[in-house]
mmCIF file of C-alpha atoms in Angstrom:
data_model
loop_
_atom_site.group_PDB
_atom_site.id
_atom_site.type_symbol
_atom_site.label_atom_id
_atom_site.label_comp_id
_atom_site.label_asym_id
_atom_site.label_seq_id
_atom_site.Cartn_x
_atom_site.Cartn_y
_atom_site.Cartn_z
ATOM 1 C CA MET A 1 -10.080 -19.558 12.164
ATOM 2 C CA LYS A 2 -11.711 -19.442 15.588
ATOM 3 C CA PHE A 3 -14.616 -17.089 14.973
ATOM 4 C CA HIS A 4 -18.269 -17.797 15.702
ATOM 5 C CA GLN A 5 -19.732 -18.093 12.203
ATOM 6 C CA THR A 6 -23.276 -17.166 11.235
ATOM 7 C CA ASN A 7 -25.158 -17.483 7.975
ATOM 8 C CA CYS A 8 -23.528 -15.414 5.247
ATOM 9 C CA HIS A 9 -25.218 -12.115 4.518
ATOM 10 C CA LYS A 10 -24.716 -9.979 1.471
ATOM 11 C CA PHE A 11 -21.182 -8.621 1.333
ATOM 12 C CA LEU A 12 -21.095 -4.927 2.179
ATOM 13 C CA VAL A 13 -18.783 -3.261 -0.275
ATOM 14 C CA SER A 14 -18.589 -0.135 1.823
ATOM 15 C CA THR A 15 -16.745 -1.945 4.590
ATOM 16 C CA LEU A 16 -13.788 -2.538 2.296
ATOM 17 C CA SER A 17 -12.883 1.109 2.540
ATOM 18 C CA LEU A 18 -12.407 0.743 6.283
ATOM 19 C CA ILE A 19 -9.499 -1.639 5.903
ATOM 20 C CA PHE A 20 -7.617 1.005 3.963
ATOM 21 C CA ILE A 21 -8.339 3.983 6.254
ATOM 22 C CA THR A 22 -4.793 3.899 7.551
ATOM 23 C CA SER A 23 -3.104 3.376 4.182
ATOM 24 C CA ILE A 24 0.662 3.763 4.108
ATOM 25 C CA PRO A 25 2.058 7.250 3.674
ATOM 26 C CA LEU A 26 3.647 8.258 0.404
ATOM 27 C CA ILE A 27 6.928 8.863 2.146
ATOM 28 C CA LEU A 28 9.779 10.987 0.931
ATOM 29 C CA LEU A 29 11.736 8.815 -1.464
ATOM 30 C CA LYS A 30 14.752 9.673 -3.551
ATOM 31 C CA ASN A 31 14.188 10.296 -7.230
ATOM 32 C CA SER A 32 14.795 7.444 -9.643
ATOM 33 C CA HIS A 33 17.777 8.143 -11.884
ATOM 34 C CA PRO A 34 19.274 5.686 -14.385
ATOM 35 C CA PRO A 35 21.649 4.012 -14.549
ATOM 36 C CA LEU A 36 20.758 1.959 -11.513
ATOM 37 C CA SER A 37 22.749 -0.376 -9.324
ATOM 38 C CA SER A 38 23.613 -3.989 -9.917
ATOM 39 C CA SER A 39 20.817 -6.522 -10.013
ATOM 40 C CA LEU A 40 19.545 -8.674 -7.157
ATOM 41 C CA ARG A 41 20.729 -12.200 -6.754
ATOM 42 C CA ARG A 42 18.589 -14.934 -8.255
ATOM 43 C CA SER A 43 15.826 -16.236 -6.020
ATOM 44 C CA THR A 44 17.382 -19.702 -6.157
ATOM 45 C CA GLU A 45 20.202 -18.250 -4.054
ATOM 46 C CA LEU A 46 17.665 -17.102 -1.497
ATOM 47 C CA GLY A 47 16.145 -20.376 -0.424
ATOM 48 C CA GLY A 48 13.211 -20.348 -2.837
ATOM 49 C CA GLY A 49 13.827 -23.572 -4.727
ATOM 50 C CA ASP A 50 12.483 -26.528 -2.734
ATOM 51 C CA ASP A 51 13.130 -29.099 -5.489
ATOM 52 C CA ASP A 52 11.364 -27.046 -8.165
ATOM 53 C CA LYS A 53 12.767 -27.619 -11.634
ATOM 54 C CA CYS A 54 11.882 -24.053 -12.556
ATOM 55 C CA ASP A 55 12.354 -20.777 -10.730
ATOM 56 C CA VAL A 56 9.101 -18.912 -11.424
ATOM 57 C CA PHE A 57 10.658 -15.660 -10.177
ATOM 58 C CA SER A 58 13.268 -15.650 -12.950
ATOM 59 C CA GLY A 59 11.743 -14.451 -16.201
ATOM 60 C CA LYS A 60 10.432 -11.387 -17.999
ATOM 61 C CA TRP A 61 7.242 -9.435 -18.644
ATOM 62 C CA VAL A 62 5.666 -10.331 -21.994
ATOM 63 C CA ILE A 63 2.722 -8.865 -23.863
ATOM 64 C CA TYR A 64 -0.529 -10.663 -23.012
ATOM 65 C CA PRO A 65 -3.265 -9.484 -25.432
ATOM 66 C CA GLN A 66 -6.044 -11.281 -23.540
ATOM 67 C CA GLY A 67 -5.841 -8.609 -20.851
ATOM 68 C CA PRO A 68 -6.734 -8.788 -17.142
ATOM 69 C CA TYR A 69 -8.891 -11.218 -15.155
ATOM 70 C CA TYR A 70 -11.377 -8.465 -14.232
ATOM 71 C CA THR A 71 -12.083 -4.773 -14.743
ATOM 72 C CA ASN A 72 -13.445 -2.020 -12.534
ATOM 73 C CA GLU A 73 -16.819 -2.792 -14.084
ATOM 74 C CA THR A 74 -16.793 -6.527 -13.338
ATOM 75 C CA CYS A 75 -15.308 -6.121 -9.822
ATOM 76 C CA PRO A 76 -17.245 -3.573 -7.715
ATOM 77 C CA LEU A 77 -14.839 -4.019 -4.786
ATOM 78 C CA ILE A 78 -12.022 -1.790 -6.069
ATOM 79 C CA ILE A 79 -11.531 1.232 -3.834
ATOM 80 C CA ASP A 80 -10.911 4.661 -5.363
ATOM 81 C CA GLN A 81 -7.259 4.621 -4.313
ATOM 82 C CA HIS A 82 -6.542 1.870 -6.857
ATOM 83 C CA ASN A 83 -9.345 2.418 -9.360
ATOM 84 C CA CYS A 84 -7.246 3.892 -12.157
ATOM 85 C CA MET A 85 -9.836 3.342 -14.882
ATOM 86 C CA LYS A 86 -12.605 5.059 -12.912
ATOM 87 C CA PHE A 87 -10.589 8.254 -12.710
ATOM 88 C CA GLY A 88 -9.617 8.416 -16.341
ATOM 89 C CA ARG A 89 -6.305 6.706 -16.883
ATOM 90 C CA PRO A 90 -6.103 6.909 -20.679
ATOM 91 C CA ASP A 91 -3.735 4.028 -21.458
ATOM 92 C CA LEU A 92 -4.770 0.383 -21.180
ATOM 93 C CA GLN A 93 -1.560 -1.350 -22.212
ATOM 94 C CA PHE A 94 -0.282 -1.650 -18.621
ATOM 95 C CA MET A 95 -3.005 -4.281 -18.042
ATOM 96 C CA LYS A 96 -1.841 -6.393 -20.988
ATOM 97 C CA TRP A 97 1.458 -7.753 -19.710
ATOM 98 C CA ARG A 98 2.042 -11.053 -17.944
ATOM 99 C CA TRP A 99 5.037 -12.489 -16.089
ATOM 100 C CA LYS A 100 6.675 -15.329 -18.077
ATOM 101 C CA PRO A 101 9.246 -17.466 -16.219
ATOM 102 C CA PHE A 102 12.202 -18.726 -18.243
ATOM 103 C CA GLY A 103 11.733 -22.367 -19.197
ATOM 104 C CA CYS A 104 8.269 -22.983 -17.727
ATOM 105 C CA GLU A 105 4.829 -21.453 -17.278
ATOM 106 C CA LEU A 106 3.251 -19.647 -14.347
ATOM 107 C CA PRO A 107 -0.316 -21.016 -14.302
ATOM 108 C CA LEU A 108 -3.217 -18.627 -14.620
ATOM 109 C CA PHE A 109 -5.098 -17.904 -11.418
ATOM 110 C CA ASP A 110 -7.963 -20.371 -11.024
ATOM 111 C CA ALA A 111 -10.439 -18.954 -8.489
ATOM 112 C CA THR A 112 -12.333 -22.206 -8.002
ATOM 113 C CA GLN A 113 -9.124 -24.148 -7.456
ATOM 114 C CA PHE A 114 -7.886 -21.562 -4.955
ATOM 115 C CA LEU A 115 -11.139 -21.728 -3.000
ATOM 116 C CA GLU A 116 -10.980 -25.522 -2.891
ATOM 117 C CA ILE A 117 -7.414 -25.356 -1.553
ATOM 118 C CA VAL A 118 -8.473 -23.007 1.246
ATOM 119 C CA ARG A 119 -11.764 -24.767 2.032
ATOM 120 C CA GLY A 120 -12.115 -24.921 5.794
ATOM 121 C CA LYS A 121 -8.970 -22.845 6.313
ATOM 122 C CA SER A 122 -7.923 -19.266 7.079
ATOM 123 C CA MET A 123 -5.500 -16.747 5.578
ATOM 124 C CA ALA A 124 -4.106 -13.463 6.898
ATOM 125 C CA PHE A 125 -2.324 -10.600 5.156
ATOM 126 C CA VAL A 126 -0.161 -8.992 7.836
ATOM 127 C CA GLY A 127 1.455 -5.609 7.221
ATOM 128 C CA ASP A 128 0.756 -2.272 5.579
ATOM 129 C CA SER A 129 -1.580 -1.073 2.839
ATOM 130 C CA VAL A 130 0.497 -2.523 -0.007
ATOM 131 C CA GLY A 131 -0.231 -5.926 1.499
ATOM 132 C CA ARG A 132 -3.901 -4.985 1.654
ATOM 133 C CA ASN A 133 -3.605 -3.915 -1.977
ATOM 134 C CA GLN A 134 -2.736 -7.567 -2.685
ATOM 135 C CA MET A 135 -5.675 -8.790 -0.615
ATOM 136 C CA GLN A 136 -8.058 -6.578 -2.577
ATOM 137 C CA SER A 137 -6.634 -8.011 -5.787
ATOM 138 C CA LEU A 138 -7.458 -11.444 -4.396
ATOM 139 C CA LEU A 139 -11.029 -10.364 -3.615
ATOM 140 C CA CYS A 140 -11.489 -9.307 -7.237
ATOM 141 C CA LEU A 141 -9.941 -12.527 -8.542
ATOM 142 C CA LEU A 142 -12.443 -14.511 -6.465
ATOM 143 C CA ALA A 143 -15.438 -12.256 -7.175
ATOM 144 C CA HIS A 144 -16.604 -14.019 -10.334
ATOM 145 C CA VAL A 145 -17.038 -17.184 -8.237
ATOM 146 C CA THR A 146 -18.236 -15.832 -4.901
ATOM 147 C CA TYR A 147 -18.292 -12.880 -2.508
ATOM 148 C CA ALA A 148 -17.483 -12.688 1.184
ATOM 149 C CA GLU A 149 -19.316 -11.443 4.247
ATOM 150 C CA ASP A 150 -17.592 -8.941 6.530
ATOM 151 C CA ILE A 151 -17.446 -10.523 9.993
ATOM 152 C CA SER A 152 -14.985 -8.078 11.529
ATOM 153 C CA ASN A 153 -17.323 -7.151 14.387
ATOM 154 C CA LYS A 154 -17.712 -10.820 15.259
ATOM 155 C CA SER A 155 -14.001 -11.245 15.934
ATOM 156 C CA PRO A 156 -13.242 -11.987 19.595
ATOM 157 C CA SER A 157 -10.610 -9.252 19.469
ATOM 158 C CA ALA A 158 -12.139 -6.800 16.993
ATOM 159 C CA SER A 159 -9.915 -3.899 15.907
ATOM 160 C CA ILE A 160 -10.933 -0.882 13.873
ATOM 161 C CA TYR A 161 -7.782 -1.327 11.797
ATOM 162 C CA SER A 162 -8.071 -5.010 10.911
ATOM 163 C CA THR A 163 -10.690 -6.771 8.812
ATOM 164 C CA HIS A 164 -12.042 -10.327 8.714
ATOM 165 C CA LEU A 165 -14.053 -11.658 5.764
ATOM 166 C CA PHE A 166 -15.843 -15.001 5.521
ATOM 167 C CA TYR A 167 -16.624 -17.104 2.442
ATOM 168 C CA SER A 168 -19.415 -19.249 3.879
ATOM 169 C CA GLU A 169 -19.692 -21.635 0.919
ATOM 170 C CA TYR A 170 -16.061 -22.640 1.450
ATOM 171 C CA ASN A 171 -15.810 -22.037 5.214
ATOM 172 C CA PHE A 172 -12.823 -19.815 4.429
ATOM 173 C CA THR A 173 -11.777 -16.809 6.507
ATOM 174 C CA LEU A 174 -9.666 -14.065 4.894
ATOM 175 C CA SER A 175 -8.193 -11.355 7.107
ATOM 176 C CA ALA A 176 -6.088 -8.221 6.904
ATOM 177 C CA LEU A 177 -4.169 -7.468 10.111
ATOM 178 C CA TRP A 178 -2.906 -3.884 10.096
ATOM 179 C CA SER A 179 0.718 -3.727 11.278
ATOM 180 C CA PRO A 180 2.881 -1.313 9.250
ATOM 181 C CA PHE A 181 6.067 -2.089 11.226
ATOM 182 C CA LEU A 182 5.294 -5.642 12.428
ATOM 183 C CA VAL A 183 6.635 -4.567 15.837
ATOM 184 C CA LYS A 184 4.991 -2.417 18.510
ATOM 185 C CA TYR A 185 4.879 1.292 17.609
ATOM 186 C CA LYS A 186 3.383 4.602 18.670
ATOM 187 C CA ASP A 187 3.282 8.228 17.557
ATOM 188 C CA SER A 188 5.990 10.383 19.158
ATOM 189 C CA ASP A 189 5.786 13.653 17.270
ATOM 190 C CA PRO A 190 4.669 16.610 19.439
ATOM 191 C CA GLU A 191 2.858 18.032 16.392
ATOM 192 C CA GLY A 192 0.793 14.881 15.934
ATOM 193 C CA HIS A 193 0.630 12.195 13.266
ATOM 194 C CA SER A 194 1.325 13.033 9.619
ATOM 195 C CA PHE A 195 2.788 11.373 6.548
ATOM 196 C CA ASN A 196 6.335 12.012 7.780
ATOM 197 C CA SER A 197 5.958 12.437 11.555
ATOM 198 C CA LEU A 198 8.245 10.913 14.190
ATOM 199 C CA MET A 199 7.272 7.472 15.520
ATOM 200 C CA SER A 200 8.699 5.108 18.135
ATOM 201 C CA LEU A 201 9.416 1.441 17.375
ATOM 202 C CA TYR A 202 9.884 -1.196 20.076
ATOM 203 C CA LEU A 203 12.065 -3.480 18.030
ATOM 204 C CA ASP A 204 11.991 -6.498 20.335
ATOM 205 C CA GLU A 205 8.209 -6.528 20.844
ATOM 206 C CA ALA A 206 5.920 -7.990 18.192
ATOM 207 C CA ASP A 207 2.843 -5.927 17.385
ATOM 208 C CA GLU A 208 -0.075 -7.450 19.289
ATOM 209 C CA GLU A 209 -2.396 -6.581 16.398
ATOM 210 C CA TRP A 210 -1.133 -9.714 14.657
ATOM 211 C CA ALA A 211 0.788 -11.606 17.343
ATOM 212 C CA ASN A 212 -2.321 -12.268 19.461
ATOM 213 C CA GLU A 213 -4.291 -13.741 16.542
ATOM 214 C CA ILE A 214 -1.828 -15.352 14.172
ATOM 215 C CA LYS A 215 -1.834 -18.842 15.714
ATOM 216 C CA ASN A 216 -5.355 -19.300 14.349
ATOM 217 C CA PHE A 217 -4.332 -18.980 10.696
ATOM 218 C CA ASP A 218 -3.319 -21.636 8.172
ATOM 219 C CA TYR A 219 -1.669 -19.240 5.701
ATOM 220 C CA VAL A 220 0.081 -15.997 6.669
ATOM 221 C CA ILE A 221 1.447 -13.462 4.154
ATOM 222 C CA ILE A 222 3.812 -10.914 5.714
ATOM 223 C CA SER A 223 4.906 -7.716 3.988
ATOM 224 C CA VAL A 224 6.025 -4.260 5.119
ATOM 225 C CA GLY A 225 8.373 -1.614 3.798
ATOM 226 C CA GLN A 226 7.539 1.996 3.063
ATOM 227 C CA TRP A 227 6.824 3.127 6.619
ATOM 228 C CA PHE A 228 10.494 2.585 7.508
ATOM 229 C CA PHE A 229 11.496 5.657 5.489
ATOM 230 C CA ARG A 230 9.983 8.026 8.080
ATOM 231 C CA PRO A 231 11.767 9.445 11.180
ATOM 232 C CA LEU A 232 11.919 6.705 13.815
ATOM 233 C CA LEU A 233 13.028 6.270 17.419
ATOM 234 C CA TYR A 234 14.348 2.782 18.162
ATOM 235 C CA TYR A 235 13.754 1.077 21.524
ATOM 236 C CA GLN A 236 15.040 -2.272 22.793
ATOM 237 C CA ASP A 237 14.497 -3.688 26.288
ATOM 238 C CA GLY A 238 12.437 -0.572 26.959
ATOM 239 C CA GLN A 239 15.429 1.714 26.391
ATOM 240 C CA LEU A 240 16.023 4.229 23.601
ATOM 241 C CA ILE A 241 19.029 2.931 21.656
ATOM 242 C CA GLY A 242 19.057 5.223 18.620
ATOM 243 C CA CYS A 243 17.027 6.757 15.844
ATOM 244 C CA HIS A 244 16.667 7.163 12.120
ATOM 245 C CA LYS A 245 16.319 10.674 10.709
ATOM 246 C CA CYS A 246 15.204 12.137 14.065
ATOM 247 C CA ASN A 247 17.589 15.138 14.029
ATOM 248 C CA HIS A 248 18.611 14.759 17.684
ATOM 249 C CA SER A 249 22.362 15.187 18.144
ATOM 250 C CA ASN A 250 22.355 13.413 21.506
ATOM 251 C CA ILE A 251 20.750 10.213 20.119
ATOM 252 C CA THR A 252 22.783 7.599 18.268
ATOM 253 C CA SER A 253 22.015 7.625 14.549
ATOM 254 C CA LEU A 254 21.011 4.232 13.172
ATOM 255 C CA THR A 255 19.937 3.372 9.643
ATOM 256 C CA ARG A 256 16.417 2.486 8.499
ATOM 257 C CA TYR A 257 17.837 -0.930 7.604
ATOM 258 C CA TYR A 258 18.664 -1.581 11.249
ATOM 259 C CA GLY A 259 15.039 -1.067 12.241
ATOM 260 C CA TYR A 260 13.891 -3.165 9.275
ATOM 261 C CA LYS A 261 16.240 -6.006 10.175
ATOM 262 C CA MET A 262 15.191 -6.062 13.821
ATOM 263 C CA ALA A 263 11.485 -5.907 12.942
ATOM 264 C CA PHE A 264 11.759 -9.043 10.814
ATOM 265 C CA GLN A 265 14.009 -10.731 13.339
ATOM 266 C CA THR A 266 11.392 -10.184 16.050
ATOM 267 C CA THR A 267 8.562 -11.254 13.751
ATOM 268 C CA PHE A 268 10.145 -14.543 12.748
ATOM 269 C CA LYS A 269 11.283 -15.229 16.317
ATOM 270 C CA THR A 270 7.709 -14.713 17.488
ATOM 271 C CA LEU A 271 6.258 -17.046 14.856
ATOM 272 C CA LEU A 272 8.819 -19.726 15.665
ATOM 273 C CA SER A 273 8.071 -19.546 19.377
ATOM 274 C CA LEU A 274 4.267 -19.498 19.250
ATOM 275 C CA LYS A 275 2.595 -22.549 20.710
ATOM 276 C CA ASN A 276 0.033 -24.184 18.423
ATOM 277 C CA TYR A 277 1.050 -22.164 15.348
ATOM 278 C CA GLU A 278 1.208 -24.570 12.415
ATOM 279 C CA GLY A 279 0.605 -22.181 9.516
ATOM 280 C CA VAL A 280 2.635 -21.695 6.352
ATOM 281 C CA THR A 281 4.338 -18.286 6.481
ATOM 282 C CA PHE A 282 4.949 -16.403 3.235
ATOM 283 C CA LEU A 283 7.252 -13.397 3.012
ATOM 284 C CA ARG A 284 6.260 -11.168 0.098
ATOM 285 C CA THR A 285 9.426 -9.214 -0.537
ATOM 286 C CA PHE A 286 9.861 -5.444 -0.653
ATOM 287 C CA SER A 287 7.854 -3.549 -3.277
ATOM 288 C CA ALA A 288 9.704 -0.461 -4.505
ATOM 289 C CA ALA A 289 8.110 2.892 -5.309
ATOM 290 C CA HIS A 290 8.704 4.591 -8.680
ATOM 291 C CA PHE A 291 8.686 8.356 -8.094
ATOM 292 C CA GLU A 292 10.565 10.289 -10.775
ATOM 293 C CA ASN A 293 11.342 13.987 -11.216
ATOM 294 C CA GLY A 294 10.662 14.779 -7.577
ATOM 295 C CA ASP A 295 9.447 13.346 -4.306
ATOM 296 C CA TRP A 296 5.825 12.360 -3.676
ATOM 297 C CA ASN A 297 5.015 15.848 -2.320
ATOM 298 C CA ASN A 298 7.259 17.798 -4.676
ATOM 299 C CA GLY A 299 6.050 17.011 -8.180
ATOM 300 C CA GLY A 300 7.205 13.394 -8.279
ATOM 301 C CA SER A 301 5.176 11.094 -10.486
ATOM 302 C CA CYS A 302 5.239 7.764 -12.332
ATOM 303 C CA ASP A 303 4.116 8.560 -15.880
ATOM 304 C CA ARG A 304 5.677 5.626 -17.706
ATOM 305 C CA THR A 305 3.330 3.460 -19.768
ATOM 306 C CA ARG A 306 5.567 0.429 -20.383
ATOM 307 C CA PRO A 307 7.693 -1.865 -18.212
ATOM 308 C CA PHE A 308 11.391 -1.242 -17.735
ATOM 309 C CA THR A 309 13.770 -3.521 -19.566
ATOM 310 C CA LYS A 310 16.131 -5.759 -17.604
ATOM 311 C CA GLU A 311 18.868 -3.173 -18.191
ATOM 312 C CA MET A 312 17.138 -0.840 -15.712
ATOM 313 C CA LYS A 313 18.624 -2.287 -12.532
ATOM 314 C CA ILE A 314 17.087 -1.771 -9.123
ATOM 315 C CA GLU A 315 18.410 1.043 -6.938
ATOM 316 C CA GLU A 316 20.733 0.319 -4.026
ATOM 317 C CA TYR A 317 18.406 1.393 -1.213
ATOM 318 C CA ASN A 318 15.609 -0.819 -2.549
ATOM 319 C CA LYS A 319 18.073 -3.667 -2.938
ATOM 320 C CA GLU A 320 19.262 -3.186 0.655
ATOM 321 C CA PHE A 321 15.719 -3.449 2.012
ATOM 322 C CA TYR A 322 15.258 -6.652 0.041
ATOM 323 C CA LEU A 323 18.510 -8.274 1.126
ATOM 324 C CA THR A 324 17.923 -7.272 4.745
ATOM 325 C CA GLN A 325 14.554 -8.997 5.000
ATOM 326 C CA VAL A 326 15.690 -12.034 3.035
ATOM 327 C CA GLU A 327 18.656 -12.552 5.370
ATOM 328 C CA GLU A 328 16.251 -12.846 8.318
ATOM 329 C CA PHE A 329 13.908 -15.027 6.256
ATOM 330 C CA ARG A 330 16.678 -17.512 5.504
ATOM 331 C CA LYS A 331 17.523 -17.874 9.192
ATOM 332 C CA ALA A 332 13.870 -18.431 10.055
ATOM 333 C CA LYS A 333 13.445 -20.970 7.268
ATOM 334 C CA VAL A 334 16.328 -23.075 8.558
ATOM 335 C CA GLU A 335 15.035 -22.976 12.130
ATOM 336 C CA GLY A 336 11.499 -23.604 10.918
ATOM 337 C CA ILE A 337 12.539 -26.877 9.281
ATOM 338 C CA GLN A 338 13.751 -28.075 12.679
ATOM 339 C CA ASN A 339 10.440 -27.033 14.263
ATOM 340 C CA GLY A 340 8.201 -28.375 11.512
ATOM 341 C CA LEU A 341 7.208 -24.903 10.259
ATOM 342 C CA ARG A 342 7.292 -23.800 6.625
ATOM 343 C CA PHE A 343 8.569 -20.393 5.484
ATOM 344 C CA VAL A 344 8.131 -19.536 1.795
ATOM 345 C CA LEU A 345 9.450 -16.593 -0.234
ATOM 346 C CA ILE A 346 7.255 -14.674 -2.694
ATOM 347 C CA ASN A 347 10.163 -13.015 -4.440
ATOM 348 C CA VAL A 348 8.637 -10.020 -6.244
ATOM 349 C CA THR A 349 11.104 -7.170 -5.632
ATOM 350 C CA GLU A 350 12.982 -7.154 -8.919
ATOM 351 C CA ILE A 351 9.894 -8.298 -10.841
ATOM 352 C CA MET A 352 7.879 -5.308 -9.643
ATOM 353 C CA TRP A 353 10.757 -2.884 -10.047
ATOM 354 C CA LEU A 354 10.327 -3.518 -13.771
ATOM 355 C CA ARG A 355 6.718 -2.219 -13.654
ATOM 356 C CA PRO A 356 6.816 1.575 -13.140
ATOM 357 C CA ASP A 357 3.721 1.714 -15.357
ATOM 358 C CA GLY A 358 1.507 -0.134 -12.873
ATOM 359 C CA HIS A 359 0.872 2.543 -10.214
ATOM 360 C CA PRO A 360 -2.209 4.768 -9.853
ATOM 361 C CA ASN A 361 -0.074 7.912 -10.186
ATOM 362 C CA ARG A 362 -2.629 10.763 -10.475
ATOM 363 C CA TYR A 363 -5.463 8.374 -11.348
ATOM 364 C CA GLY A 364 -6.206 7.303 -7.793
ATOM 365 C CA HIS A 365 -8.046 9.172 -5.056
ATOM 366 C CA SER A 366 -6.707 9.433 -1.543
ATOM 367 C CA MET A 367 -8.475 7.386 1.124
ATOM 368 C CA ASN A 368 -8.538 10.273 3.570
ATOM 369 C CA ARG A 369 -9.702 13.069 1.304
ATOM 370 C CA ASN A 370 -11.451 13.195 -2.037
ATOM 371 C CA VAL A 371 -8.509 14.429 -4.083
ATOM 372 C CA SER A 372 -6.113 12.920 -6.577
ATOM 373 C CA VAL A 373 -2.563 12.137 -5.464
ATOM 374 C CA ASN A 374 0.503 11.008 -7.329
ATOM 375 C CA ASP A 375 0.611 7.510 -5.881
ATOM 376 C CA CYS A 376 3.665 5.602 -7.068
ATOM 377 C CA VAL A 377 3.626 3.169 -4.118
ATOM 378 C CA HIS A 378 0.365 1.228 -4.483
ATOM 379 C CA TRP A 379 -0.786 -0.586 -7.627
ATOM 380 C CA CYS A 380 -3.717 -0.173 -10.012
ATOM 381 C CA LEU A 381 -6.431 -2.818 -10.000
ATOM 382 C CA PRO A 382 -6.427 -4.658 -12.258
ATOM 383 C CA GLY A 383 -2.681 -4.529 -12.805
ATOM 384 C CA PRO A 384 0.670 -6.204 -12.219
ATOM 385 C CA ILE A 385 -0.125 -6.825 -8.542
ATOM 386 C CA ASP A 386 -2.523 -9.580 -9.653
ATOM 387 C CA THR A 387 0.657 -11.543 -10.449
ATOM 388 C CA TRP A 388 1.397 -11.736 -6.716
ATOM 389 C CA ASN A 389 -1.668 -13.904 -6.265
ATOM 390 C CA GLU A 390 -0.661 -16.101 -9.193
ATOM 391 C CA PHE A 391 2.597 -16.671 -7.321
ATOM 392 C CA LEU A 392 0.723 -17.221 -4.063
ATOM 393 C CA VAL A 393 -1.552 -19.994 -5.316
ATOM 394 C CA TYR A 394 1.367 -21.578 -7.227
ATOM 395 C CA LEU A 395 3.396 -21.737 -4.002
ATOM 396 C CA MET A 396 0.420 -22.984 -1.978
ATOM 397 C CA LYS A 397 -0.009 -25.846 -4.437
ATOM 398 C CA ARG A 398 3.697 -26.595 -4.217
ATOM 399 C CA GLU A 399 3.468 -26.791 -0.426
ATOM 400 C CA LEU A 400 0.602 -29.266 -0.686
ATOM 401 C CA LEU A 401 2.605 -31.347 -3.169
ATOM 402 C CA LEU A 402 5.575 -31.411 -0.801
ATOM 403 C CA ARG A 403 3.276 -32.631 1.957
ATOM 404 C CA GLY A 404 1.654 -35.208 -0.322
ATOM 405 C CA LYS A 405 -1.783 -33.583 -0.015
ATOM 406 C CA LEU A 406 -2.247 -32.693 -3.697
ATOM 407 C CA LYS A 407 -1.987 -34.747 -6.855
ATOM 408 C CA LYS A 408 0.871 -33.819 -9.174
ATOM 409 C CA ASN A 409 -1.329 -32.629 -12.072
ATOM 410 C CA ALA A 410 -3.900 -30.730 -9.990
#
């Protein structure tokens, strides 16, 4: 990435909190009630194969007695929002499950191998705080090999919402670009910003927070979702065309899925049209919340201590978010092949739906105030979200194999 690098100083743990200051709101979600809707289609139907003999996204969670890669004691980078052990979560079993594909193995995360793959390269997580949750998991997975220096203030376009970290030994830049809608947005509620306040989305304009920087990155992981549940005004060509949950009788009512679809359409169109962008783009699919017995602000919680079984099918509104983004992904992937760009699916939606036990629930502390919240959106660290990075490095290796840049048994 095109930053002016200096000698690596000691990584300042306190700066990690800054990248989560604007963490996603725990939006009003419907309660979870079994039985649920029909299951998602297999990932092989969604353009995820690429000559693989095994679909790593088709499998089940199995008991893994060895436990997690790290703990809150061995990784000092875990913020309070995800530090379930620090705040007294009594059960440990949620850390002792591992995803097992049918018919093959998902390799364990190898930090040294990952760092060699990204030597001299750059990676960006673009989206909301669940995406940053994944980036923090990655920081902990790498921490037993090396730490990073925060170089955010050295960015030529420094933003208080985005973070840039540098692993000097590997000349590797890791960034989080804050963009909860992917498209341009602003607050529009006369009472000011809150967890469920009205916002305006400009559906045909990519958010400059990422669009102005993304051409510099070799690997880009895109993921958004939960912010689309809030009241939204939709604009296209500078004109108000409708809204979601805005309670204005004189404005056309449009669904949250319309805004979601257009946001991804604009994002992929922007990536495909950027001059000099040659990165591999990963879409990490929608991650569902698991509130039960109430909404997030009305007694809802996620108290389960074991994964769901496959019989607990994903709810329709979560499925619709997933299918909406994947439809736009498939179009971009086809066009990308013509343009020499790679688009890769990290297909976690149904996998993570099966893990209601993996959230902080009441054992996480809010970023904005020192109180406990029932957080059934983000994920405990360590926890099932570490699997996302196992998928990520697996897919990165596959891309290198397809390009002939990695030996088969590496």
